[in-house]
mmCIF file of C-alpha atoms and ligand atoms in Angstrom:
data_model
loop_
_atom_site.group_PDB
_atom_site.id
_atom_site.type_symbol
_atom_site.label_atom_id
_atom_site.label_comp_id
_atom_site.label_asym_id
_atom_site.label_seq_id
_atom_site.Cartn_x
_atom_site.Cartn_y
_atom_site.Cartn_z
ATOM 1 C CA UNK A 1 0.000 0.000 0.000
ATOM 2 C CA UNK A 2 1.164 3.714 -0.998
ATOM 3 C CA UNK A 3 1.168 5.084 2.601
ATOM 4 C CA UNK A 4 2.289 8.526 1.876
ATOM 5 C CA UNK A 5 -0.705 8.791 -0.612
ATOM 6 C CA UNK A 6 -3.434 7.106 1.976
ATOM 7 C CA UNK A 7 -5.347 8.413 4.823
ATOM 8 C CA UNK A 8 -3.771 6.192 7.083
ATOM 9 C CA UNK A 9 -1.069 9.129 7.348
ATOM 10 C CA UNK A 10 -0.425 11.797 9.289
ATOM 11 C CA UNK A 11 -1.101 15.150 7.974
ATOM 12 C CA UNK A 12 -0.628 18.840 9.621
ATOM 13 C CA UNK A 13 -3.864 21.207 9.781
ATOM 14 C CA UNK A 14 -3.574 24.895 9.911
ATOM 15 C CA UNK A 15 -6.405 26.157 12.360
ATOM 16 C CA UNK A 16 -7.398 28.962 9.883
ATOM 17 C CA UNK A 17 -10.265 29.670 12.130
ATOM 18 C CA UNK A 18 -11.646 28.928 15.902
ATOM 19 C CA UNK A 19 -15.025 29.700 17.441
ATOM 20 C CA UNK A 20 -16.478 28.824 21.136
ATOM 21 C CA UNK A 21 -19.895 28.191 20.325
ATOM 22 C CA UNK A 22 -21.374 27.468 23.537
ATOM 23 C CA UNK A 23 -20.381 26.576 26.645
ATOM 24 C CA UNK A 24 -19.293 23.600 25.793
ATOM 25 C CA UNK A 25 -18.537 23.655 22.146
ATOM 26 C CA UNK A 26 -16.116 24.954 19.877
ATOM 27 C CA UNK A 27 -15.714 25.149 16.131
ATOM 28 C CA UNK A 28 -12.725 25.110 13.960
ATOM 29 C CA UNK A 29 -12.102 25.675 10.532
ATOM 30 C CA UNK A 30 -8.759 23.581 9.370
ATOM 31 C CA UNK A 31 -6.702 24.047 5.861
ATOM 32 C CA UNK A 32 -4.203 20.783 5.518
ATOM 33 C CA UNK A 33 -1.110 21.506 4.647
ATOM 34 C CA UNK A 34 -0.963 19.054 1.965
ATOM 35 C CA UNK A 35 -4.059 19.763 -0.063
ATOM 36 C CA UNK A 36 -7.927 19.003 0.232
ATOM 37 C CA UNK A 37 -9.130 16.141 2.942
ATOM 38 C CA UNK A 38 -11.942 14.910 0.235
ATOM 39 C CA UNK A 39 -13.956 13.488 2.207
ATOM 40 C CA UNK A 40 -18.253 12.569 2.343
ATOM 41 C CA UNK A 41 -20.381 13.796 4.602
ATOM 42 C CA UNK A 42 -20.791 11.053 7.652
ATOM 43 C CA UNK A 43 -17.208 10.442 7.741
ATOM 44 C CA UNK A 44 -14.962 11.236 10.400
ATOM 45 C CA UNK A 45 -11.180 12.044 11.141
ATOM 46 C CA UNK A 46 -8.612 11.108 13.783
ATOM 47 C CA UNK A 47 -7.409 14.497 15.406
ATOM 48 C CA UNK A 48 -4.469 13.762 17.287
ATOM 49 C CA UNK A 49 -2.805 16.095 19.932
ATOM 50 C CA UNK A 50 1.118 14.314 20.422
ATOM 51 C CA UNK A 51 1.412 13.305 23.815
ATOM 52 C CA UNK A 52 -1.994 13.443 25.016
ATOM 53 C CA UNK A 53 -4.175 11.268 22.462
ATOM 54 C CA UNK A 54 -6.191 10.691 19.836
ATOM 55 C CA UNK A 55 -10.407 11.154 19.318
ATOM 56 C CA UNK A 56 -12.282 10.579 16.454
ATOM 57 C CA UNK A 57 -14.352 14.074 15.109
ATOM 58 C CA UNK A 58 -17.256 14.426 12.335
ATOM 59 C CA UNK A 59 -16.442 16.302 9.798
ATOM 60 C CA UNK A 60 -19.272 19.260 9.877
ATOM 61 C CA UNK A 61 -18.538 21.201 7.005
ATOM 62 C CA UNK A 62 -19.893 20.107 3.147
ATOM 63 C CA UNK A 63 -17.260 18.219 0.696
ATOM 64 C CA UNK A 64 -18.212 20.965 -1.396
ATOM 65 C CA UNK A 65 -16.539 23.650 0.442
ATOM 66 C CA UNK A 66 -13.207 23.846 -0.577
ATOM 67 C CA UNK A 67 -9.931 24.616 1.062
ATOM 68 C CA UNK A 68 -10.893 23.707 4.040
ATOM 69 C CA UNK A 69 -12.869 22.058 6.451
ATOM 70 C CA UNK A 70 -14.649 22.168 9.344
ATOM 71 C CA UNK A 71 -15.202 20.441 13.318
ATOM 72 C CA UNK A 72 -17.101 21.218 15.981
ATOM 73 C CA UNK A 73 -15.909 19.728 19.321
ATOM 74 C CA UNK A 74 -17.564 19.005 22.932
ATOM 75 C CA UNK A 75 -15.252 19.346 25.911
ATOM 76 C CA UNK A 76 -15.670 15.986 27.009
ATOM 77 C CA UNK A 77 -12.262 15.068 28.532
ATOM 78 C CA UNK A 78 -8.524 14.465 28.146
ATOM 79 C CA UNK A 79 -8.353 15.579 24.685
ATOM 80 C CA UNK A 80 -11.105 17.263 23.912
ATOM 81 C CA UNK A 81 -10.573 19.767 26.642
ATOM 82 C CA UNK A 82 -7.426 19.950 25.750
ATOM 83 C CA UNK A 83 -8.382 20.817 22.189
ATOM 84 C CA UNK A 84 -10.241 23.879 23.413
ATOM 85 C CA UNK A 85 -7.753 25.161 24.235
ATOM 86 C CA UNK A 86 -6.649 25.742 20.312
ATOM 87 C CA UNK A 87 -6.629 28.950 18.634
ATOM 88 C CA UNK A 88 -6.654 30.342 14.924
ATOM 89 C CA UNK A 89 -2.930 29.715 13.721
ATOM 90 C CA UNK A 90 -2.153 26.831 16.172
ATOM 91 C CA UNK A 91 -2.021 23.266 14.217
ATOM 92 C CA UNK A 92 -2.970 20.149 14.700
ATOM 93 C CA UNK A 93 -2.309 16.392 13.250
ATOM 94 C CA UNK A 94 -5.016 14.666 11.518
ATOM 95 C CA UNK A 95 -5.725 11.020 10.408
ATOM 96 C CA UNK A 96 -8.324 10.386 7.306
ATOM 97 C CA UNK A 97 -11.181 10.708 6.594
ATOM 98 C CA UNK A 98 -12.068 7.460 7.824
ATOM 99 C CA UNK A 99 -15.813 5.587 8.022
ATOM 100 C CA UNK A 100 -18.487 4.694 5.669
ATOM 101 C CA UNK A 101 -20.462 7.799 4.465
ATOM 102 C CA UNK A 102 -24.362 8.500 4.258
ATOM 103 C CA UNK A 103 -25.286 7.172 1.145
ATOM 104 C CA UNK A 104 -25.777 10.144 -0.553
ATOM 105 C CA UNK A 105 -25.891 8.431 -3.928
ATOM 106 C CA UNK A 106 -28.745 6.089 -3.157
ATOM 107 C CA UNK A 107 -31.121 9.562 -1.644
ATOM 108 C CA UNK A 108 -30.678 11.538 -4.791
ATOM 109 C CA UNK A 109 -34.388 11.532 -6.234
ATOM 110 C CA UNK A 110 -35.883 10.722 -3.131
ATOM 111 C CA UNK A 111 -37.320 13.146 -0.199
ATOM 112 C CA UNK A 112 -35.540 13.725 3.098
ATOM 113 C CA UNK A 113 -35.953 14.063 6.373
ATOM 114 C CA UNK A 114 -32.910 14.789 8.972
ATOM 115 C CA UNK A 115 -33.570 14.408 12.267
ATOM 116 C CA UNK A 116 -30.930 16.391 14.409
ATOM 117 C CA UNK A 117 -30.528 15.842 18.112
ATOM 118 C CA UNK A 118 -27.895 18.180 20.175
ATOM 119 C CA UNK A 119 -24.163 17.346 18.996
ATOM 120 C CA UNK A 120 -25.893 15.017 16.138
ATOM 121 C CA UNK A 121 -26.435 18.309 14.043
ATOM 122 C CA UNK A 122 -22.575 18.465 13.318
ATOM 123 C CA UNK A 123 -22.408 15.065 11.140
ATOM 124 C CA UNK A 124 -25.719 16.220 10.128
ATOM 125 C CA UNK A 125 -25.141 19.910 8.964
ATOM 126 C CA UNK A 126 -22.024 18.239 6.478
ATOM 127 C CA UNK A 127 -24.880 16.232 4.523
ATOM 128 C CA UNK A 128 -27.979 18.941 4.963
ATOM 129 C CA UNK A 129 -24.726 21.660 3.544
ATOM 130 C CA UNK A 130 -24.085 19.196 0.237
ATOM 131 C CA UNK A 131 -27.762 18.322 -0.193
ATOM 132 C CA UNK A 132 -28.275 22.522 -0.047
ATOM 133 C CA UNK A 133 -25.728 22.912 -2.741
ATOM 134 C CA UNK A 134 -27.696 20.409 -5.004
ATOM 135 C CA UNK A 135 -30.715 21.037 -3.953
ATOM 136 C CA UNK A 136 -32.539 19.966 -7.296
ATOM 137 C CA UNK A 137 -30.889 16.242 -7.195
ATOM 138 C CA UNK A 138 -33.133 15.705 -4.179
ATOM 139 C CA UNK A 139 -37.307 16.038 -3.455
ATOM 140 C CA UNK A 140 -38.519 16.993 -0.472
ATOM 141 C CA UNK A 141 -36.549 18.287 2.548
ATOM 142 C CA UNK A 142 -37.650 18.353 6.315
ATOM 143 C CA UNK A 143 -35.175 19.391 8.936
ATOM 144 C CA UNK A 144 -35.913 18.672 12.740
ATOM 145 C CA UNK A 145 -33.825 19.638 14.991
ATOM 146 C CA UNK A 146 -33.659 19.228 18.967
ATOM 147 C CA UNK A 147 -31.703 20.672 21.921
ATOM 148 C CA UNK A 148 -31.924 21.408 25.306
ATOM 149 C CA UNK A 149 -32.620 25.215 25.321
ATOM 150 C CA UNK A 150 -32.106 27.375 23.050
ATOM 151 C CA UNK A 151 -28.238 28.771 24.036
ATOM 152 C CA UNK A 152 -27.572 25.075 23.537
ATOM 153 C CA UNK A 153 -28.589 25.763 19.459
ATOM 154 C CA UNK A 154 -25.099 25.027 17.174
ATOM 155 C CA UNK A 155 -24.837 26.311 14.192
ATOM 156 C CA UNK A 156 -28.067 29.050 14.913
ATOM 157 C CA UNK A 157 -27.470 31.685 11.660
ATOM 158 C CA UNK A 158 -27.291 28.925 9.893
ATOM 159 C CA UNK A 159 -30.490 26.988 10.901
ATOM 160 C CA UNK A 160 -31.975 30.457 10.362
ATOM 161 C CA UNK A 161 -31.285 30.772 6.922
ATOM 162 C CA UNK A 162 -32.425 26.879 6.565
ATOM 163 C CA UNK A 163 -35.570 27.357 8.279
ATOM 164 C CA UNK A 164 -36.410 30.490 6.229
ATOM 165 C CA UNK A 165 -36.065 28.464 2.838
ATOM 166 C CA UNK A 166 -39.324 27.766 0.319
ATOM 167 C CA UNK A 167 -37.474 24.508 -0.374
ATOM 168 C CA UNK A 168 -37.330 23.440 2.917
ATOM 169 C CA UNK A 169 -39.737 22.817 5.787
ATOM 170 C CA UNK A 170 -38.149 23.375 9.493
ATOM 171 C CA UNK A 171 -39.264 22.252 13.172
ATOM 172 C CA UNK A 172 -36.927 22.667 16.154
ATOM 173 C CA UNK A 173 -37.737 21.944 20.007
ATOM 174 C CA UNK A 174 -36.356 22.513 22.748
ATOM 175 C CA UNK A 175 -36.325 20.440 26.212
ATOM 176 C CA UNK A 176 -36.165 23.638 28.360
ATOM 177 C CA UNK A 177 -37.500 27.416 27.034
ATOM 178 C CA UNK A 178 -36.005 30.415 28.410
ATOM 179 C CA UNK A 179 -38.494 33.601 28.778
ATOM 180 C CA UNK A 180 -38.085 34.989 25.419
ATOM 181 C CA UNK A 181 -38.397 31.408 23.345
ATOM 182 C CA UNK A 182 -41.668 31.313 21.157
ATOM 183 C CA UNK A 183 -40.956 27.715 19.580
ATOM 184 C CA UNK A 184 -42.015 24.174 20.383
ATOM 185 C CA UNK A 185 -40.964 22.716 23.860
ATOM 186 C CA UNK A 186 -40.883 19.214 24.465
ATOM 187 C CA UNK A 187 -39.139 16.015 23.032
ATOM 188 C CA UNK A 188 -37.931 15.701 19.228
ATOM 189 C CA UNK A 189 -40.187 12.590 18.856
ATOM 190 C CA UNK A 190 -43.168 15.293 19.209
ATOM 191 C CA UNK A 191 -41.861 16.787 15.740
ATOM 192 C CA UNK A 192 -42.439 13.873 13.819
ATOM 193 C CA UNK A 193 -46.141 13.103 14.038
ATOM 194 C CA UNK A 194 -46.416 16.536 12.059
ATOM 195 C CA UNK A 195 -44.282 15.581 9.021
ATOM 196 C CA UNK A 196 -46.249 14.969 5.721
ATOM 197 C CA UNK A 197 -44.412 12.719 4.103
ATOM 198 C CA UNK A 198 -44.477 9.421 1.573
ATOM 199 C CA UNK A 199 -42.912 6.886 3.313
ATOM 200 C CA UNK A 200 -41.561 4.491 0.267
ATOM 201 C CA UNK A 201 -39.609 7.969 -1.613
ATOM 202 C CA UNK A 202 -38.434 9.088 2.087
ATOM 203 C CA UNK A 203 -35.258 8.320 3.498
ATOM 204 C CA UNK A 204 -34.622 9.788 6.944
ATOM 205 C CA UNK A 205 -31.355 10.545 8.706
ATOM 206 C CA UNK A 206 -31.264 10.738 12.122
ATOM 207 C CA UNK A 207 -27.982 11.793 14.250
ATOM 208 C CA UNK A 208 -27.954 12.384 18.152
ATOM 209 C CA UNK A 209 -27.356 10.772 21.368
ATOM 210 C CA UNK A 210 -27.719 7.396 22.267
ATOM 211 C CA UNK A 211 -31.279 7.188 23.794
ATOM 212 C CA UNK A 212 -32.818 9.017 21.398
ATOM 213 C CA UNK A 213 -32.344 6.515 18.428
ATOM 214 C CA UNK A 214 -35.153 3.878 20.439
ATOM 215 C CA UNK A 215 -37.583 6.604 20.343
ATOM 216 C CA UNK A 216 -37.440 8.269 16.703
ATOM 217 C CA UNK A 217 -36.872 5.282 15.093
ATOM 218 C CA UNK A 218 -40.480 4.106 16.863
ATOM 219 C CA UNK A 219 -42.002 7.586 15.571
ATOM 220 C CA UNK A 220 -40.601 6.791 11.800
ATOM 221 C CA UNK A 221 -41.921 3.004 11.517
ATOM 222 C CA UNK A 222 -45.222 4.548 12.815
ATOM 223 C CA UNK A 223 -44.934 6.846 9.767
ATOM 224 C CA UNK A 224 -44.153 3.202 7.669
ATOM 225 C CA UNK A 225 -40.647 4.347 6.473
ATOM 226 C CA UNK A 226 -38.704 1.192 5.695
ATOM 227 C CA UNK A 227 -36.296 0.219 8.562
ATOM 228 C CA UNK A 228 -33.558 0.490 5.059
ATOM 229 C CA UNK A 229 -34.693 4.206 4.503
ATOM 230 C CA UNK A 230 -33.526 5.130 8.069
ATOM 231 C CA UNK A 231 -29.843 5.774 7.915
ATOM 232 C CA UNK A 232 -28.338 6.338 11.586
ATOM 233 C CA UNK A 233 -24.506 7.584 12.914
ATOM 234 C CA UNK A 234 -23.819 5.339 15.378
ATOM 235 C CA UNK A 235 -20.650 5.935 17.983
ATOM 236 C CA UNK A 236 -18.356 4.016 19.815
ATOM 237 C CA UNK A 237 -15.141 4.496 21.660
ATOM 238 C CA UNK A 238 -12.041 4.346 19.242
ATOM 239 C CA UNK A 239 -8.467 4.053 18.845
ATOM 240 C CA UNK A 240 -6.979 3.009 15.568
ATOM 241 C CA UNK A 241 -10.510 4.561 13.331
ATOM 242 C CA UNK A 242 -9.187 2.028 10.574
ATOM 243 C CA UNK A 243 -10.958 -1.629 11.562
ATOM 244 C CA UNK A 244 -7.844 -2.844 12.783
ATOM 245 C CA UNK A 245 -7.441 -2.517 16.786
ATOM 246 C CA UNK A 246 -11.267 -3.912 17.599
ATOM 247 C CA UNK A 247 -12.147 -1.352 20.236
ATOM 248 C CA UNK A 248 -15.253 0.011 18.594
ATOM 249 C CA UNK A 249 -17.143 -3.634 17.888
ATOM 250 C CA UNK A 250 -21.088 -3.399 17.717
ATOM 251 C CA UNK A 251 -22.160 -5.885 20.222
ATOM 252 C CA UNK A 252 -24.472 -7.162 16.845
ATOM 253 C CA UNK A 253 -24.383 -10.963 15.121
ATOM 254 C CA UNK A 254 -22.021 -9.321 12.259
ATOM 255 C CA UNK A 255 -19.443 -8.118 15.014
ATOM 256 C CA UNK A 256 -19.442 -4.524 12.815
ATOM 257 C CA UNK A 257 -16.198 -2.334 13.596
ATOM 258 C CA UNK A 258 -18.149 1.406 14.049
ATOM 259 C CA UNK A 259 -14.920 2.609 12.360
ATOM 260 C CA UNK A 260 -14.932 0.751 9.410
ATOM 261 C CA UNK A 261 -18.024 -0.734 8.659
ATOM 262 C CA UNK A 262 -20.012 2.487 9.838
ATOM 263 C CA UNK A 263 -20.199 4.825 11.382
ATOM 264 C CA UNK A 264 -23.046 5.267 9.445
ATOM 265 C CA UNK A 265 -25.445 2.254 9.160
ATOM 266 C CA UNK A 266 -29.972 1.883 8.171
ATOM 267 C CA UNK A 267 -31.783 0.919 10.806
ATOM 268 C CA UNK A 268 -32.481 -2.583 8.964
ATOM 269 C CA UNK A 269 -28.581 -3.644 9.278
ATOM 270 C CA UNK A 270 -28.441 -2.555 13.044
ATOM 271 C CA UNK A 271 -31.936 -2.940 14.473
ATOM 272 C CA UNK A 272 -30.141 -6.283 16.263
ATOM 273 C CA UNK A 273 -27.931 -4.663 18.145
ATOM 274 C CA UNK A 274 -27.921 -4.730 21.839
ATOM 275 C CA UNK A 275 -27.621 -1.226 21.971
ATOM 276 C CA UNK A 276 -27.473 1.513 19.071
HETATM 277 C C1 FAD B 1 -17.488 8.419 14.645
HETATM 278 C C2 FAD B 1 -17.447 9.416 15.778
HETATM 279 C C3 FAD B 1 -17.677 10.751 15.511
HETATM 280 C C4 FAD B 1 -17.631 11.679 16.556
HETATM 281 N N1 FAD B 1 -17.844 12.991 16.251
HETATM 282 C C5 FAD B 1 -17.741 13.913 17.224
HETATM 283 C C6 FAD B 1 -17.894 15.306 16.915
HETATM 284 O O1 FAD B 1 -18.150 15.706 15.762
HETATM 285 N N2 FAD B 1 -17.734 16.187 17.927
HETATM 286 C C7 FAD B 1 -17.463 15.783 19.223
HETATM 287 O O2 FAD B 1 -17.319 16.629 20.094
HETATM 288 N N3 FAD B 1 -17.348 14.474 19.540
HETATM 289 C C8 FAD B 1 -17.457 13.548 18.575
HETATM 290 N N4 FAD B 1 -17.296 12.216 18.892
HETATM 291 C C9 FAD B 1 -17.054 11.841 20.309
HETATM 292 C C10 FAD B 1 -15.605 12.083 20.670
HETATM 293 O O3 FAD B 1 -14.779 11.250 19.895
HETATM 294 C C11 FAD B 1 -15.392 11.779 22.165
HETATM 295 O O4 FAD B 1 -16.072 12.755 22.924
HETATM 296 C C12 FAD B 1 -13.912 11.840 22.480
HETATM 297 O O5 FAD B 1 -13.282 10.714 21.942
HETATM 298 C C13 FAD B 1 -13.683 11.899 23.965
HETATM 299 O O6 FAD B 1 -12.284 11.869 24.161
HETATM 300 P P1 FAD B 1 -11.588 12.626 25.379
HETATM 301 O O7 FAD B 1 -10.185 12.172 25.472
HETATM 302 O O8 FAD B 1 -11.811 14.103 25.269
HETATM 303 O O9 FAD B 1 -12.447 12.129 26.587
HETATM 304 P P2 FAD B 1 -12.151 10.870 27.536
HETATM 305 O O10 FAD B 1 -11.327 11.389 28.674
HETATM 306 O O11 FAD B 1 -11.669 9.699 26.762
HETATM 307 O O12 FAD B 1 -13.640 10.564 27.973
HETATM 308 C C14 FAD B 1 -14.486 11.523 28.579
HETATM 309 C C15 FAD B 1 -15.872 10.953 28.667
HETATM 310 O O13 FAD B 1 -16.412 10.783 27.344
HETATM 311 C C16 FAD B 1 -16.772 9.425 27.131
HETATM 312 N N5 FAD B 1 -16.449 9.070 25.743
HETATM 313 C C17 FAD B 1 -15.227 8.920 25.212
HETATM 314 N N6 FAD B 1 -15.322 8.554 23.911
HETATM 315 C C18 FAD B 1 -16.637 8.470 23.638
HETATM 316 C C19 FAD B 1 -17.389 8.101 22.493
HETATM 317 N N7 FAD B 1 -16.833 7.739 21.350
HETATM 318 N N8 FAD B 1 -18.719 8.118 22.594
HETATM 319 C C20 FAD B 1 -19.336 8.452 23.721
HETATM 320 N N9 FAD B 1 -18.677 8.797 24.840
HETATM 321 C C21 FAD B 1 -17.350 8.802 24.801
HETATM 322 C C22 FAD B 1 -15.961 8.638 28.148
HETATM 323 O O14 FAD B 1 -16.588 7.416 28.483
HETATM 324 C C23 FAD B 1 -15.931 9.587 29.308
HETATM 325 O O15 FAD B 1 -17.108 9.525 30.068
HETATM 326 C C24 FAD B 1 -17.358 11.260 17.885
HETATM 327 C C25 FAD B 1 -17.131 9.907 18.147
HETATM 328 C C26 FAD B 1 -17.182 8.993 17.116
HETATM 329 C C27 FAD B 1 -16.946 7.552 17.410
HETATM 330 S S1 FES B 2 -11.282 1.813 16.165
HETATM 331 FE FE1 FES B 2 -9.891 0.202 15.829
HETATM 332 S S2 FES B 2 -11.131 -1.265 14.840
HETATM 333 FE FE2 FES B 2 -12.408 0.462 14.993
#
């Protein structure tokens, strides 16, 4: 195998760009050294800081932005704390991109429905971003989109402009309201009941935490969209991101490697797992 041409190597990222978002998130915008990272939305990279680890990261931004591209990271621990502390100019090493995309190819023609919970909108916003940019390759959009109040929002001027698209129909909710919130409050799952949509030409992708896959998938087989139209980004904990260490196994008959064989999978290839 070339190595020097593959993404199992090392490459340096200029931070051209660095955000706090919220709280708890923060975005960069990275230019590699060494030319574009090419990669499909749903795929993922290795970020490595040298001497404190490794953690796989979404790739947020569309493939067809160009020059760079983009992260958004939750301060979860060791490394992604220490990533916060990054600024424009500072670099960083980066494996891939790694991990099986959405499958775009297979939605064009068809309508879609994205189904965003917290964190899940930054996988999310790299597919909604291409499927913007070829907007008449695709039918219907819907966009729902959860968090837990409304400073939580990522991405906000961007969901604006989204939700105040003709081609697009937009829902958000939000677990807790502050005083001056005038949207929905309550679960995501209350969002999809309202969605007028033909099951057989939908495919819907749905990103977020853990314990809310149980519950939207429930809400979309209610709405009889086939458990192969429901395209999920599953997560485990990772080390090598290539399929060859076996941390991130899918307790699942097939014994899938998240890394490699996801980390995007339908419903109808996962729905045995003991946990999604
Ligand atoms: C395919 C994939 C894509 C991801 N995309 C993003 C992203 O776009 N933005 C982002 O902020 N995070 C993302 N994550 C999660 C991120 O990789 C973890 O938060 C990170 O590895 C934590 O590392 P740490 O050293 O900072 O924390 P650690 O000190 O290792 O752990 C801190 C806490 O986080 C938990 N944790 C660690 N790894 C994971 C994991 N994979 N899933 C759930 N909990 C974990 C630990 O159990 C612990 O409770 C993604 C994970 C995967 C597998
Ligand atoms: S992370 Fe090593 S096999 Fe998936």
């Amino acid at each position: 195998m070339d190595i020097k041409n593959s993404n199992w190597r090392i490459r340096r990222g200029k931070i051209i760009n660095a955000r706090q978002m919220t709280a708890s998130e923060k975005w960069f915008d990275i230019q590699l050294e060494d030319g574009e990272l090419d990669h499909e939305p749903g795929q993922f990279v290795q970020v490595e800081l040298f001497g404190i680890g490794e953690v796989p990261i979404s790739v947020c931004s569309s493939p067809t932005k160009k020059g760079s591209f983009e992260l958004t990271v939750r301060a979860a621990g060791r490394v992604t704390r220490e990533m916060h502390k990054l600024e424009k100019g500072d670099f960083i090493a980066i494996r891939g991109p790694f991990g099986k995309p959405f499958p775009v190819r297979t939605m064009v023609g068809n309508d879609l429905l994205f189904v965003a919970g917290g964190l899940g909108i930054a996988p999310l916003r790299s597919l909604i971003n291409y499927v913007m940019d070829n907007r008449r390759e695709f039918g219907k959009v819907d966009i729902l989109l959860g968090c837990k109040s409304p400073k939580d929002m990522l991405f906000s001027d961007e969901i604006g402009k989204w939700s105040k698209r003709l081609d697009v129909n937009f829902a958000c909710t939000v677990d807790k309201a502050e005083p001056d919130w005038k949207g929905n409050v309550g679960l995501i799952t209350s969002l999809i009941p309202g969605v007028n949509l033909n099951p057989e030409r939908t495919y819907a992708v749905v990103v977020g935490p853990p314990i809310m896959y149980k519950f939207v998938i429930a809400e979309l087989l209610k709405k009889n969209i086939p458990e192969r139209h429901i395209v999920l980004s599953l997560e485990r904990h990772m080390k090598c991101g290539m399929g060859k260490c076996g941390h991130c196994q899918i307790d699942h008959p097939k014994n899938y490697y998240c890394c490699k064989d996801g980390p995007t999978f339908t419903y109808d290839e996962v729905k045995e797992a003991k946990k999604l």
